[in-house]
């Protein structure tokens, strides 16, 4: 899957989350997406969340010890505001609607 646009990236992460399976390459790609944060409401977000928010949520939703350790380590460096945004996305379980 060619993941150039934000919709393709978010769709990829929601699919991985729903399937609860990932390859090492996919995990590395998800981790790289944690850097893609935008506050642009119209151009940089999907359903109010950035690609980065989805990446963090995906790490949490996958729920393996590996992904949870990565999530905990990386999210510990985020602001309280970002953590609240990501937690809101996590709680929504959007991947279940795919």
Coordinates of C-alpha atoms in Angstrom, one line a residue:
X1 CA 0.0 0.0 0.0
X2 CA 1.4 3.4 -1.0
X3 CA 0.9 5.6 2.0
X4 CA 1.6 9.1 0.7
X5 CA -1.4 11.0 2.0
X6 CA -2.8 11.3 5.5
X7 CA -5.9 9.3 4.7
X8 CA -3.8 6.3 3.4
X9 CA -1.6 6.4 6.5
X10 CA -4.6 6.6 8.9
X11 CA -6.4 3.8 7.0
X12 CA -3.3 1.6 7.2
X13 CA -3.0 2.1 10.9
X14 CA -6.7 1.5 11.6
X15 CA -6.5 -1.7 9.5
X16 CA -3.4 -2.9 11.4
X17 CA -5.1 -2.1 14.7
X18 CA -8.2 -4.0 13.7
X19 CA -6.3 -7.1 12.6
X20 CA -4.0 -7.0 15.6
X21 CA -1.1 -8.2 13.4
X22 CA 1.9 -6.3 12.2
X23 CA 5.3 -7.0 10.6
X24 CA 8.6 -5.5 11.8
X25 CA 8.5 -3.2 8.7
X26 CA 4.9 -2.1 9.5
X27 CA 5.9 -1.4 13.1
X28 CA 8.8 0.7 12.0
X29 CA 6.5 2.6 9.7
X30 CA 4.0 3.3 12.5
X31 CA 6.8 4.5 14.8
X32 CA 8.0 6.8 12.0
X33 CA 4.4 8.3 11.8
X34 CA 4.7 9.5 15.4
X35 CA 6.7 12.4 14.0
X36 CA 3.8 13.5 11.8
X37 CA 1.9 15.9 14.1
X38 CA -0.1 18.8 12.8
X39 CA -2.4 21.3 14.4
X40 CA -3.9 22.2 11.0
X41 CA -7.6 21.3 11.5
X42 CA -8.5 21.2 7.8
X43 CA -5.3 19.8 6.1
X44 CA -3.5 17.9 8.8
X45 CA -6.1 16.0 10.7
X46 CA -8.5 13.1 10.2
X47 CA -11.6 13.1 12.4
X48 CA -9.8 15.8 14.5
X49 CA -6.6 13.8 15.1
X50 CA -3.2 14.0 13.5
X51 CA -1.3 11.1 11.8
X52 CA 0.9 11.2 14.9
X53 CA -2.0 10.8 17.2
X54 CA -3.1 7.7 15.2
X55 CA 0.4 6.3 15.4
X56 CA 0.5 6.5 19.2
X57 CA -3.0 5.1 19.4
X58 CA -2.1 2.2 17.1
X59 CA 0.8 1.3 19.3
X60 CA -1.6 1.2 22.3
X61 CA -4.4 -0.6 20.4
X62 CA -2.1 -3.4 19.2
X63 CA -1.6 -4.2 22.9
X64 CA 1.5 -6.4 22.7
X65 CA 4.2 -6.0 25.3
X66 CA 6.5 -4.7 22.5
X67 CA 4.1 -2.0 21.3
X68 CA 3.0 -1.0 24.8
X69 CA 6.7 -0.5 25.8
X70 CA 7.3 1.6 22.7
X71 CA 4.1 3.6 23.4
X72 CA 5.0 4.2 27.1
X73 CA 8.6 5.2 26.3
X74 CA 7.6 7.6 23.4
X75 CA 4.5 9.1 25.0
X76 CA 6.3 10.0 28.2
X77 CA 8.0 12.8 26.3
X78 CA 4.8 14.4 25.2
X79 CA 2.9 17.3 26.7
X80 CA -0.1 16.7 29.0
X81 CA -2.3 18.2 26.3
X82 CA -1.1 15.8 23.6
X83 CA -1.5 12.9 26.0
X84 CA -5.1 13.9 26.6
X85 CA -5.8 14.1 22.8
X86 CA -4.2 10.7 22.2
X87 CA -6.1 9.2 25.1
X88 CA -9.3 10.5 23.7
X89 CA -8.6 8.8 20.4
X90 CA -7.5 5.6 22.2
X91 CA -10.8 5.5 24.1
X92 CA -12.8 6.0 20.9
X93 CA -11.6 2.7 19.5
X94 CA -12.1 4.1 15.9
X95 CA -10.4 1.0 14.5
X96 CA -13.4 -1.1 15.5
X97 CA -15.5 0.9 13.0
X98 CA -13.4 -0.2 10.0

